[in-house]
PDB file of C-alpha atoms in Angstrom:
ATOM      1  CA  MET A   1      -5.882  16.894  -7.123  1.00 69.00           C
ATOM      2  CA  GLU A   2      -6.161  16.145 -10.873  1.00 71.00           C
ATOM      3  CA  PHE A   3      -8.753  13.451 -10.530  1.00 73.00           C
ATOM      4  CA  ARG A   4      -8.542  12.705 -14.234  1.00 73.00           C
ATOM      5  CA  LEU A   5      -5.055  11.148 -13.458  1.00 79.00           C
ATOM      6  CA  ILE A   6      -6.849   8.756 -11.078  1.00 92.00           C
ATOM      7  CA  GLN A   7      -8.882   7.047 -13.851  1.00 93.00           C
ATOM      8  CA  PRO A   8      -6.372   4.350 -14.438  1.00 94.00           C
ATOM      9  CA  LEU A   9      -6.496   3.299 -10.749  1.00 95.00           C
ATOM     10  CA  ILE A  10     -10.252   3.180 -10.850  1.00 96.00           C
ATOM     11  CA  ASP A  11     -10.217   1.120 -13.945  1.00 96.00           C
ATOM     12  CA  THR A  12      -7.690  -1.310 -12.469  1.00 96.00           C
ATOM     13  CA  ALA A  13      -9.805  -1.625  -9.276  1.00 97.00           C
ATOM     14  CA  LEU A  14     -12.896  -2.157 -11.138  1.00 97.00           C
ATOM     15  CA  SER A  15     -11.188  -4.777 -13.277  1.00 96.00           C
ATOM     16  CA  GLU A  16     -10.343  -6.769 -10.103  1.00 96.00           C
ATOM     17  CA  ASP A  17     -14.047  -7.367  -9.501  1.00 94.00           C
ATOM     18  CA  LEU A  18     -15.435  -7.499 -13.048  1.00 95.00           C
ATOM     19  CA  THR A  19     -12.916  -8.971 -15.349  1.00 93.00           C
ATOM     20  CA  TYR A  20     -15.258 -11.950 -15.575  1.00 92.00           C
ATOM     21  CA  GLY A  21     -18.409 -10.117 -14.974  1.00 90.00           C
ATOM     22  CA  ASP A  22     -20.677 -10.449 -11.963  1.00 91.00           C
ATOM     23  CA  ALA A  23     -22.362 -13.706 -11.486  1.00 89.00           C
ATOM     24  CA  THR A  24     -25.086 -12.316  -8.988  1.00 91.00           C
ATOM     25  CA  ALA A  25     -26.114  -9.064 -10.302  1.00 85.00           C
ATOM     26  CA  SER A  26     -26.238 -10.063 -13.945  1.00 82.00           C
ATOM     27  CA  GLY A  27     -28.341 -13.085 -13.238  1.00 83.00           C
ATOM     28  CA  ILE A  28     -31.119 -11.382 -11.247  1.00 88.00           C
ATOM     29  CA  LEU A  29     -31.237  -7.680 -12.311  1.00 84.00           C
ATOM     30  CA  GLY A  30     -32.405  -6.576 -15.636  1.00 82.00           C
ATOM     31  CA  PRO A  31     -30.661  -3.566 -17.313  1.00 84.00           C
ATOM     32  CA  ASP A  32     -33.631  -1.213 -16.913  1.00 86.00           C
ATOM     33  CA  ILE A  33     -34.119  -1.567 -13.206  1.00 92.00           C
ATOM     34  CA  ARG A  34     -33.005   1.589 -11.424  1.00 94.00           C
ATOM     35  CA  CYS A  35     -32.535   2.172  -7.748  1.00 94.00           C
ATOM     36  CA  SER A  36     -31.323   4.824  -5.388  1.00 96.00           C
ATOM     37  CA  LEU A  37     -28.926   4.673  -2.467  1.00 96.00           C
ATOM     38  CA  ASN A  38     -27.400   6.730   0.356  1.00 97.00           C
ATOM     39  CA  LEU A  39     -23.679   6.922   0.977  1.00 98.00           C
ATOM     40  CA  VAL A  40     -23.463   7.149   4.793  1.00 98.00           C
ATOM     41  CA  GLN A  41     -20.458   7.629   7.056  1.00 98.00           C
ATOM     42  CA  ARG A  42     -20.783   5.292  10.113  1.00 98.00           C
ATOM     43  CA  ARG A  43     -17.985   6.908  12.333  1.00 97.00           C
ATOM     44  CA  ASP A  44     -16.918  10.460  13.238  1.00 98.00           C
ATOM     45  CA  GLY A  45     -14.286  11.545  10.979  1.00 98.00           C
ATOM     46  CA  VAL A  46     -12.949  13.497   7.897  1.00 98.00           C
ATOM     47  CA  VAL A  47     -14.662  12.938   4.503  1.00 98.00           C
ATOM     48  CA  ALA A  48     -12.284  11.971   1.825  1.00 98.00           C
ATOM     49  CA  GLY A  49     -12.624  10.567  -1.744  1.00 97.00           C
ATOM     50  CA  LEU A  50     -16.124  11.497  -2.722  1.00 98.00           C
ATOM     51  CA  PRO A  51     -14.971  12.721  -6.221  1.00 97.00           C
ATOM     52  CA  VAL A  52     -13.310   9.259  -6.660  1.00 97.00           C
ATOM     53  CA  ALA A  53     -16.468   7.285  -5.663  1.00 98.00           C
ATOM     54  CA  GLN A  54     -18.388   9.533  -8.143  1.00 97.00           C
ATOM     55  CA  MET A  55     -15.979   8.451 -10.881  1.00 97.00           C
ATOM     56  CA  VAL A  56     -16.279   4.805 -10.013  1.00 98.00           C
ATOM     57  CA  PHE A  57     -20.090   4.888 -10.368  1.00 98.00           C
ATOM     58  CA  GLU A  58     -19.776   6.956 -13.570  1.00 97.00           C
ATOM     59  CA  ALA A  59     -17.287   4.552 -15.057  1.00 97.00           C
ATOM     60  CA  LEU A  60     -20.042   1.780 -15.076  1.00 96.00           C
ATOM     61  CA  ASP A  61     -23.027   3.949 -15.545  1.00 96.00           C
ATOM     62  CA  PRO A  62     -22.109   7.424 -17.380  1.00 96.00           C
ATOM     63  CA  GLU A  63     -25.841   8.448 -16.660  1.00 96.00           C
ATOM     64  CA  VAL A  64     -25.692   7.975 -12.903  1.00 97.00           C
ATOM     65  CA  GLU A  65     -27.005  10.807 -10.744  1.00 98.00           C
ATOM     66  CA  PHE A  66     -24.412  11.468  -7.964  1.00 98.00           C
ATOM     67  CA  LYS A  67     -25.314  14.265  -5.592  1.00 98.00           C
ATOM     68  CA  MET A  68     -22.695  15.182  -2.930  1.00 98.00           C
ATOM     69  CA  LEU A  69     -24.254  16.435   0.280  1.00 98.00           C
ATOM     70  CA  VAL A  70     -20.932  17.155   1.974  1.00 98.00           C
ATOM     71  CA  GLN A  71     -17.453  18.084   0.707  1.00 98.00           C
ATOM     72  CA  ASP A  72     -14.154  16.276   0.900  1.00 98.00           C
ATOM     73  CA  GLY A  73     -12.266  17.694   3.945  1.00 98.00           C
ATOM     74  CA  ASP A  74     -15.534  18.077   5.935  1.00 98.00           C
ATOM     75  CA  TYR A  75     -15.495  16.648   9.582  1.00 98.00           C
ATOM     76  CA  VAL A  76     -18.757  14.840   9.972  1.00 98.00           C
ATOM     77  CA  ASN A  77     -20.461  12.695  12.697  1.00 98.00           C
ATOM     78  CA  ALA A  78     -21.462   9.279  12.538  1.00 98.00           C
ATOM     79  CA  GLY A  79     -24.727   8.873  10.586  1.00 97.00           C
ATOM     80  CA  THR A  80     -24.088  11.788   8.196  1.00 98.00           C
ATOM     81  CA  GLN A  81     -25.240  11.254   4.748  1.00 98.00           C
ATOM     82  CA  LEU A  82     -22.502  12.004   2.275  1.00 98.00           C
ATOM     83  CA  ALA A  83     -24.198  11.529  -1.086  1.00 98.00           C
ATOM     84  CA  SER A  84     -27.250  10.446  -2.733  1.00 98.00           C
ATOM     85  CA  ILE A  85     -26.950   8.261  -5.908  1.00 98.00           C
ATOM     86  CA  ARG A  86     -29.472   7.014  -8.393  1.00 98.00           C
ATOM     87  CA  GLY A  87     -28.693   4.762 -11.476  1.00 96.00           C
ATOM     88  CA  ARG A  88     -29.078   1.412 -13.082  1.00 95.00           C
ATOM     89  CA  ALA A  89     -29.220  -1.196 -10.235  1.00 95.00           C
ATOM     90  CA  VAL A  90     -27.023  -3.649 -11.933  1.00 94.00           C
ATOM     91  CA  LYS A  91     -24.204  -1.178 -12.247  1.00 95.00           C
ATOM     92  CA  MET A  92     -24.726   0.225  -8.791  1.00 95.00           C
ATOM     93  CA  VAL A  93     -24.047  -3.227  -7.144  1.00 95.00           C
ATOM     94  CA  MET A  94     -21.185  -3.837  -9.333  1.00 95.00           C
ATOM     95  CA  ALA A  95     -19.408  -0.414  -8.430  1.00 97.00           C
ATOM     96  CA  GLU A  96     -20.335  -0.054  -4.770  1.00 96.00           C
ATOM     97  CA  ARG A  97     -17.454  -2.163  -3.192  1.00 97.00           C
ATOM     98  CA  THR A  98     -14.721  -0.387  -5.262  1.00 98.00           C
ATOM     99  CA  ALA A  99     -16.236   3.011  -4.316  1.00 98.00           C
ATOM    100  CA  LEU A 100     -16.367   2.197  -0.804  1.00 98.00           C
ATOM    101  CA  ASN A 101     -12.756   0.727  -0.709  1.00 98.00           C
ATOM    102  CA  PHE A 102     -11.444   4.079  -2.058  1.00 98.00           C
ATOM    103  CA  MET A 103     -13.463   6.228   0.473  1.00 98.00           C
ATOM    104  CA  MET A 104     -12.718   4.059   3.401  1.00 98.00           C
ATOM    105  CA  ARG A 105      -8.963   4.089   2.831  1.00 98.00           C
ATOM    106  CA  LEU A 106      -8.796   7.791   2.243  1.00 98.00           C
ATOM    107  CA  GLY A 107     -11.286   8.615   5.005  1.00 98.00           C
ATOM    108  CA  GLY A 108      -9.112   6.677   7.519  1.00 98.00           C
ATOM    109  CA  ILE A 109      -5.964   8.534   6.306  1.00 98.00           C
ATOM    110  CA  ALA A 110      -7.518  11.933   6.525  1.00 98.00           C
ATOM    111  CA  SER A 111      -9.133  11.213   9.977  1.00 98.00           C
ATOM    112  CA  MET A 112      -5.864   9.892  11.456  1.00 98.00           C
ATOM    113  CA  THR A 113      -4.204  13.016  10.288  1.00 98.00           C
ATOM    114  CA  HIS A 114      -6.801  15.204  11.701  1.00 98.00           C
ATOM    115  CA  GLN A 115      -6.471  13.670  15.184  1.00 98.00           C
ATOM    116  CA  LEU A 116      -2.650  13.965  15.038  1.00 98.00           C
ATOM    117  CA  VAL A 117      -2.867  17.660  13.876  1.00 98.00           C
ATOM    118  CA  ALA A 118      -5.269  18.604  16.527  1.00 98.00           C
ATOM    119  CA  GLU A 119      -3.278  16.987  19.355  1.00 98.00           C
ATOM    120  CA  ALA A 120       0.012  18.608  18.193  1.00 98.00           C
ATOM    121  CA  ARG A 121      -1.489  21.919  17.825  1.00 96.00           C
ATOM    122  CA  LYS A 122      -2.531  21.987  21.400  1.00 97.00           C
ATOM    123  CA  VAL A 123       1.011  22.796  22.319  1.00 97.00           C
ATOM    124  CA  ASN A 124       2.783  23.957  19.260  1.00 97.00           C
ATOM    125  CA  ASP A 125       0.605  25.967  16.845  1.00 95.00           C
ATOM    126  CA  ARG A 126       3.140  26.101  14.053  1.00 96.00           C
ATOM    127  CA  VAL A 127       4.317  22.549  13.845  1.00 98.00           C
ATOM    128  CA  ARG A 128       3.346  20.539  10.686  1.00 98.00           C
ATOM    129  CA  ILE A 129       2.297  17.113  10.658  1.00 98.00           C
ATOM    130  CA  THR A 130       3.613  15.409   7.389  1.00 98.00           C
ATOM    131  CA  ASP A 131       3.416  12.076   5.669  1.00 98.00           C
ATOM    132  CA  THR A 132       6.261   9.868   4.208  1.00 97.00           C
ATOM    133  CA  ARG A 133       6.828   7.741   1.126  1.00 96.00           C
ATOM    134  CA  LYS A 134       5.546   4.790   2.950  1.00 96.00           C
ATOM    135  CA  THR A 135       2.450   4.562   0.740  1.00 97.00           C
ATOM    136  CA  THR A 136       0.404   1.953  -1.047  1.00 96.00           C
ATOM    137  CA  PRO A 137       1.962   1.146  -4.285  1.00 94.00           C
ATOM    138  CA  GLY A 138       0.117   3.166  -7.031  1.00 93.00           C
ATOM    139  CA  LEU A 139      -1.916   4.989  -4.664  1.00 95.00           C
ATOM    140  CA  ARG A 140       0.398   7.709  -3.526  1.00 96.00           C
ATOM    141  CA  ALA A 141      -1.317  10.607  -5.048  1.00 95.00           C
ATOM    142  CA  LEU A 142      -4.655   9.880  -3.461  1.00 97.00           C
ATOM    143  CA  GLU A 143      -3.099   9.026  -0.103  1.00 98.00           C
ATOM    144  CA  LYS A 144      -1.183  12.274   0.010  1.00 97.00           C
ATOM    145  CA  TYR A 145      -4.253  13.987  -1.014  1.00 97.00           C
ATOM    146  CA  ALA A 146      -6.032  12.559   1.996  1.00 98.00           C
ATOM    147  CA  VAL A 147      -3.361  13.807   4.280  1.00 98.00           C
ATOM    148  CA  ARG A 148      -3.969  17.277   3.033  1.00 98.00           C
ATOM    149  CA  LEU A 149      -7.679  16.928   3.749  1.00 98.00           C
ATOM    150  CA  GLY A 150      -6.835  15.973   7.212  1.00 98.00           C
ATOM    151  CA  GLY A 151      -4.843  19.254   7.728  1.00 98.00           C
ATOM    152  CA  GLY A 152      -1.429  17.654   7.250  1.00 98.00           C
ATOM    153  CA  HIS A 153       1.334  18.291   4.756  1.00 98.00           C
ATOM    154  CA  ASN A 154       3.115  16.429   2.099  1.00 97.00           C
ATOM    155  CA  HIS A 155       6.792  15.540   2.393  1.00 94.00           C
ATOM    156  CA  ARG A 156       8.491  14.239  -0.766  1.00 93.00           C
ATOM    157  CA  PHE A 157       6.198  12.908  -3.390  1.00 94.00           C
ATOM    158  CA  CYS A 158       9.188  11.309  -5.284  1.00 94.00           C
ATOM    159  CA  LEU A 159      12.850  11.021  -4.777  1.00 93.00           C
ATOM    160  CA  ALA A 160      13.486  14.271  -7.010  1.00 92.00           C
ATOM    161  CA  ASP A 161      11.591  16.516  -4.674  1.00 93.00           C
ATOM    162  CA  MET A 162      14.275  16.750  -1.957  1.00 94.00           C
ATOM    163  CA  ALA A 163      17.646  15.435  -1.410  1.00 96.00           C
ATOM    164  CA  MET A 164      17.662  13.236   1.792  1.00 96.00           C
ATOM    165  CA  LEU A 165      20.729  11.734   3.133  1.00 96.00           C
ATOM    166  CA  LYS A 166      19.569   8.885   5.285  1.00 94.00           C
ATOM    167  CA  ASP A 167      21.562   6.175   7.353  1.00 90.00           C
ATOM    168  CA  ASN A 168      22.126   4.068   4.213  1.00 91.00           C
ATOM    169  CA  HIS A 169      23.342   7.141   2.306  1.00 93.00           C
ATOM    170  CA  LEU A 170      25.657   8.094   5.164  1.00 89.00           C
ATOM    171  CA  ALA A 171      26.949   4.497   5.401  1.00 89.00           C
ATOM    172  CA  LEU A 172      27.908   4.701   1.784  1.00 90.00           C
ATOM    173  CA  LEU A 173      29.555   8.023   2.105  1.00 88.00           C
ATOM    174  CA  GLY A 174      31.765   6.440   4.864  1.00 83.00           C
ATOM    175  CA  LYS A 175      32.819   3.655   2.455  1.00 85.00           C
ATOM    176  CA  ALA A 176      33.598   6.134  -0.268  1.00 87.00           C
ATOM    177  CA  ARG A 177      35.405   8.428   2.171  1.00 90.00           C
ATOM    178  CA  ILE A 178      33.194  11.396   1.229  1.00 92.00           C
ATOM    179  CA  SER A 179      32.545  13.972   3.888  1.00 93.00           C
ATOM    180  CA  LEU A 180      29.103  15.220   4.561  1.00 94.00           C
ATOM    181  CA  LYS A 181      30.026  18.701   3.584  1.00 95.00           C
ATOM    182  CA  ASP A 182      31.466  17.315   0.258  1.00 94.00           C
ATOM    183  CA  ALA A 183      28.226  15.312  -0.308  1.00 95.00           C
ATOM    184  CA  VAL A 184      26.139  18.396   0.116  1.00 95.00           C
ATOM    185  CA  GLU A 185      28.134  20.532  -2.269  1.00 93.00           C
ATOM    186  CA  ARG A 186      28.068  17.586  -4.827  1.00 93.00           C
ATOM    187  CA  ILE A 187      24.127  17.443  -4.441  1.00 93.00           C
ATOM    188  CA  ARG A 188      23.973  21.190  -5.072  1.00 92.00           C
ATOM    189  CA  GLN A 189      26.136  21.032  -8.046  1.00 91.00           C
ATOM    190  CA  HIS A 190      24.061  18.187  -9.610  1.00 89.00           C
ATOM    191  CA  ASN A 191      20.762  19.693  -8.998  1.00 86.00           C
ATOM    192  CA  HIS A 192      20.669  23.148 -10.412  1.00 73.00           C
ATOM    193  CA  HIS A 193      17.044  23.988  -9.575  1.00 77.00           C
ATOM    194  CA  GLY A 194      17.831  24.573  -5.813  1.00 83.00           C
ATOM    195  CA  ILE A 195      16.172  21.650  -4.056  1.00 91.00           C
ATOM    196  CA  LYS A 196      16.401  21.419  -0.264  1.00 95.00           C
ATOM    197  CA  ILE A 197      18.808  19.135   1.335  1.00 97.00           C
ATOM    198  CA  GLU A 198      17.981  17.226   4.607  1.00 98.00           C
ATOM    199  CA  ILE A 199      20.214  15.002   6.519  1.00 98.00           C
ATOM    200  CA  GLU A 200      18.987  12.159   8.939  1.00 97.00           C
ATOM    201  CA  VAL A 201      20.702  11.631  12.391  1.00 97.00           C
ATOM    202  CA  ASP A 202      20.005   9.479  15.330  1.00 96.00           C
ATOM    203  CA  ARG A 203      22.519  10.849  17.795  1.00 96.00           C
ATOM    204  CA  LEU A 204      22.916  14.362  19.277  1.00 98.00           C
ATOM    205  CA  ASP A 205      26.600  14.313  18.608  1.00 97.00           C
ATOM    206  CA  GLN A 206      26.035  14.328  14.926  1.00 97.00           C
ATOM    207  CA  ILE A 207      24.317  17.566  14.807  1.00 98.00           C
ATOM    208  CA  ASP A 208      27.256  19.891  14.585  1.00 98.00           C
ATOM    209  CA  GLU A 209      28.458  18.159  11.339  1.00 96.00           C
ATOM    210  CA  VAL A 210      25.018  18.554   9.846  1.00 97.00           C
ATOM    211  CA  ILE A 211      25.034  22.361  10.531  1.00 98.00           C
ATOM    212  CA  ALA A 212      28.504  22.694   9.257  1.00 97.00           C
ATOM    213  CA  SER A 213      27.602  20.811   6.000  1.00 96.00           C
ATOM    214  CA  GLY A 214      25.344  23.536   4.775  1.00 95.00           C
ATOM    215  CA  ALA A 215      22.310  21.540   4.727  1.00 97.00           C
ATOM    216  CA  ASP A 216      18.822  23.023   4.978  1.00 97.00           C
ATOM    217  CA  ALA A 217      17.022  20.609   7.282  1.00 98.00           C
ATOM    218  CA  ILE A 218      17.791  17.822   9.810  1.00 98.00           C
ATOM    219  CA  LEU A 219      15.847  14.763  10.405  1.00 98.00           C
ATOM    220  CA  LEU A 220      16.119  13.534  13.975  1.00 98.00           C
ATOM    221  CA  ASP A 221      15.285   9.839  14.065  1.00 97.00           C
ATOM    222  CA  ASN A 222      13.783   7.855  16.944  1.00 97.00           C
ATOM    223  CA  MET A 223      14.948  10.515  19.610  1.00 97.00           C
ATOM    224  CA  THR A 224      13.221  10.731  22.969  1.00 97.00           C
ATOM    225  CA  PRO A 225      11.317  14.151  23.606  1.00 98.00           C
ATOM    226  CA  GLU A 226      14.221  15.081  25.960  1.00 98.00           C
ATOM    227  CA  GLN A 227      16.796  14.474  23.048  1.00 98.00           C
ATOM    228  CA  LEU A 228      14.599  16.337  20.621  1.00 98.00           C
ATOM    229  CA  ARG A 229      14.312  19.252  23.086  1.00 98.00           C
ATOM    230  CA  GLN A 230      18.135  19.289  23.504  1.00 98.00           C
ATOM    231  CA  ALA A 231      18.599  19.242  19.724  1.00 98.00           C
ATOM    232  CA  VAL A 232      16.175  22.061  19.018  1.00 98.00           C
ATOM    233  CA  GLN A 233      17.872  24.249  21.746  1.00 98.00           C
ATOM    234  CA  HIS A 234      21.367  23.425  20.124  1.00 98.00           C
ATOM    235  CA  ILE A 235      20.425  23.967  16.620  1.00 98.00           C
ATOM    236  CA  GLN A 236      18.924  27.518  17.385  1.00 97.00           C
ATOM    237  CA  GLY A 237      16.903  27.875  14.208  1.00 96.00           C
ATOM    238  CA  LYS A 238      19.901  27.187  11.876  1.00 97.00           C
ATOM    239  CA  LEU A 239      18.137  24.194  10.269  1.00 98.00           C
ATOM    240  CA  VAL A 240      14.477  23.075   9.688  1.00 98.00           C
ATOM    241  CA  VAL A 241      14.038  20.359  12.381  1.00 98.00           C
ATOM    242  CA  GLU A 242      12.052  17.173  11.678  1.00 98.00           C
ATOM    243  CA  ALA A 243      11.304  14.580  14.129  1.00 98.00           C
ATOM    244  CA  SER A 244      10.387  11.028  12.944  1.00 97.00           C
ATOM    245  CA  GLY A 245      10.047   7.573  14.274  1.00 95.00           C
ATOM    246  CA  GLY A 246       7.559   5.974  16.533  1.00 88.00           C
ATOM    247  CA  VAL A 247       5.013   8.803  16.303  1.00 96.00           C
ATOM    248  CA  THR A 248       1.517   7.803  17.758  1.00 96.00           C
ATOM    249  CA  LEU A 249      -1.306   9.757  18.802  1.00 96.00           C
ATOM    250  CA  GLU A 250      -0.075   9.465  22.509  1.00 96.00           C
ATOM    251  CA  MET A 251       3.389  10.560  21.582  1.00 97.00           C
ATOM    252  CA  VAL A 252       2.732  13.345  19.122  1.00 98.00           C
ATOM    253  CA  ARG A 253       2.042  16.057  21.986  1.00 97.00           C
ATOM    254  CA  PRO A 254       5.216  15.585  23.811  1.00 98.00           C
ATOM    255  CA  ILE A 255       7.205  15.558  20.536  1.00 98.00           C
ATOM    256  CA  ALA A 256       5.408  18.751  19.408  1.00 98.00           C
ATOM    257  CA  GLU A 257       6.226  20.320  22.880  1.00 98.00           C
ATOM    258  CA  THR A 258       9.936  20.138  22.005  1.00 98.00           C
ATOM    259  CA  GLY A 259       9.622  22.906  19.367  1.00 98.00           C
ATOM    260  CA  VAL A 260      10.336  20.854  16.263  1.00 98.00           C
ATOM    261  CA  ASP A 261       9.216  22.272  12.980  1.00 98.00           C
ATOM    262  CA  LEU A 262       7.949  19.109  11.427  1.00 98.00           C
ATOM    263  CA  ILE A 263       6.722  15.654  12.723  1.00 98.00           C
ATOM    264  CA  SER A 264       6.655  13.022   9.919  1.00 98.00           C
ATOM    265  CA  VAL A 265       4.394   9.993  10.422  1.00 98.00           C
ATOM    266  CA  GLY A 266       4.715   6.951   8.372  1.00 97.00           C
ATOM    267  CA  SER A 267       1.589   5.284   9.857  1.00 97.00           C
ATOM    268  CA  LEU A 268      -0.664   7.877   8.256  1.00 97.00           C
ATOM    269  CA  THR A 269      -0.465   5.896   4.994  1.00 97.00           C
ATOM    270  CA  HIS A 270       0.987   2.551   5.870  1.00 95.00           C
ATOM    271  CA  SER A 271      -1.478   1.526   8.611  1.00 95.00           C
ATOM    272  CA  PRO A 272      -4.511   3.849   9.163  1.00 96.00           C
ATOM    273  CA  ARG A 273      -7.806   2.512  10.434  1.00 96.00           C
ATOM    274  CA  SER A 274     -10.175   2.552   7.536  1.00 97.00           C
ATOM    275  CA  MET A 275     -13.339   4.703   7.744  1.00 98.00           C
ATOM    276  CA  ASP A 276     -16.569   2.957   8.317  1.00 97.00           C
ATOM    277  CA  ILE A 277     -18.867   3.967   5.287  1.00 97.00           C
ATOM    278  CA  GLY A 278     -21.960   2.091   4.222  1.00 95.00           C
ATOM    279  CA  LEU A 279     -24.559   2.179   1.519  1.00 94.00           C
ATOM    280  CA  ASP A 280     -28.245   2.159   2.137  1.00 93.00           C
ATOM    281  CA  TYR A 281     -30.450   1.229  -0.793  1.00 90.00           C
ATOM    282  CA  PHE A 282     -34.068   2.465  -0.943  1.00 81.00           C
TER     283      PHE A 282
END
């Protein structure tokens, strides 16, 4: 992760709080008052976003002392101190909410990913849990970074990373009377750097056409574990097999048992439970 690329996000986030200043801190705290605080995780889970938090504090107080006591990607128990911070009090209280917002969001994503990976690996030690493009606008790089910290893998970052023929594309192909095989050939001709091509299906009777098309991977959307198992057996390793749709902590294990290669989970980035993190001043 190139954290220097995240600076515009931090600047935007800080401006949400500070465009018109801080009516509280500026009124009661002098510029020379210094204080210390501990950054503490209140719930078991994966640490994510410490470098971002440091950048937030440094944006307002370049001389802040920010000491990390754990590393991003560490799994810690509730009550673990993540960092000790010392700086100008007026700047510390201005920065704290923005720093926590980043860490709580990223920690929630990393921890949810960790849970899903651990559950899936109980029955399938080669399956990969991946994210999707269902990310918070502007935060994709950070959210996909958090998925990796939790042991997951990134799917497409942007539309150029892989060609994916999804249901809407297939409907348009039908209107244009373009066969799936022709569509795959056109994509390969248009993209000369050898990107992978994946095709989405939601019925078992669509699989043979995907195999014949020359695609690299198949996305099995909203299928039951039994349907997934039948699909994997039918495909026999001719395609990379991805399962998607309705993946929860309760369902990830039976899905992994079917032998699929990838399980993509949109909820990793569109609806994680934020990590509980607090700041203790002293």
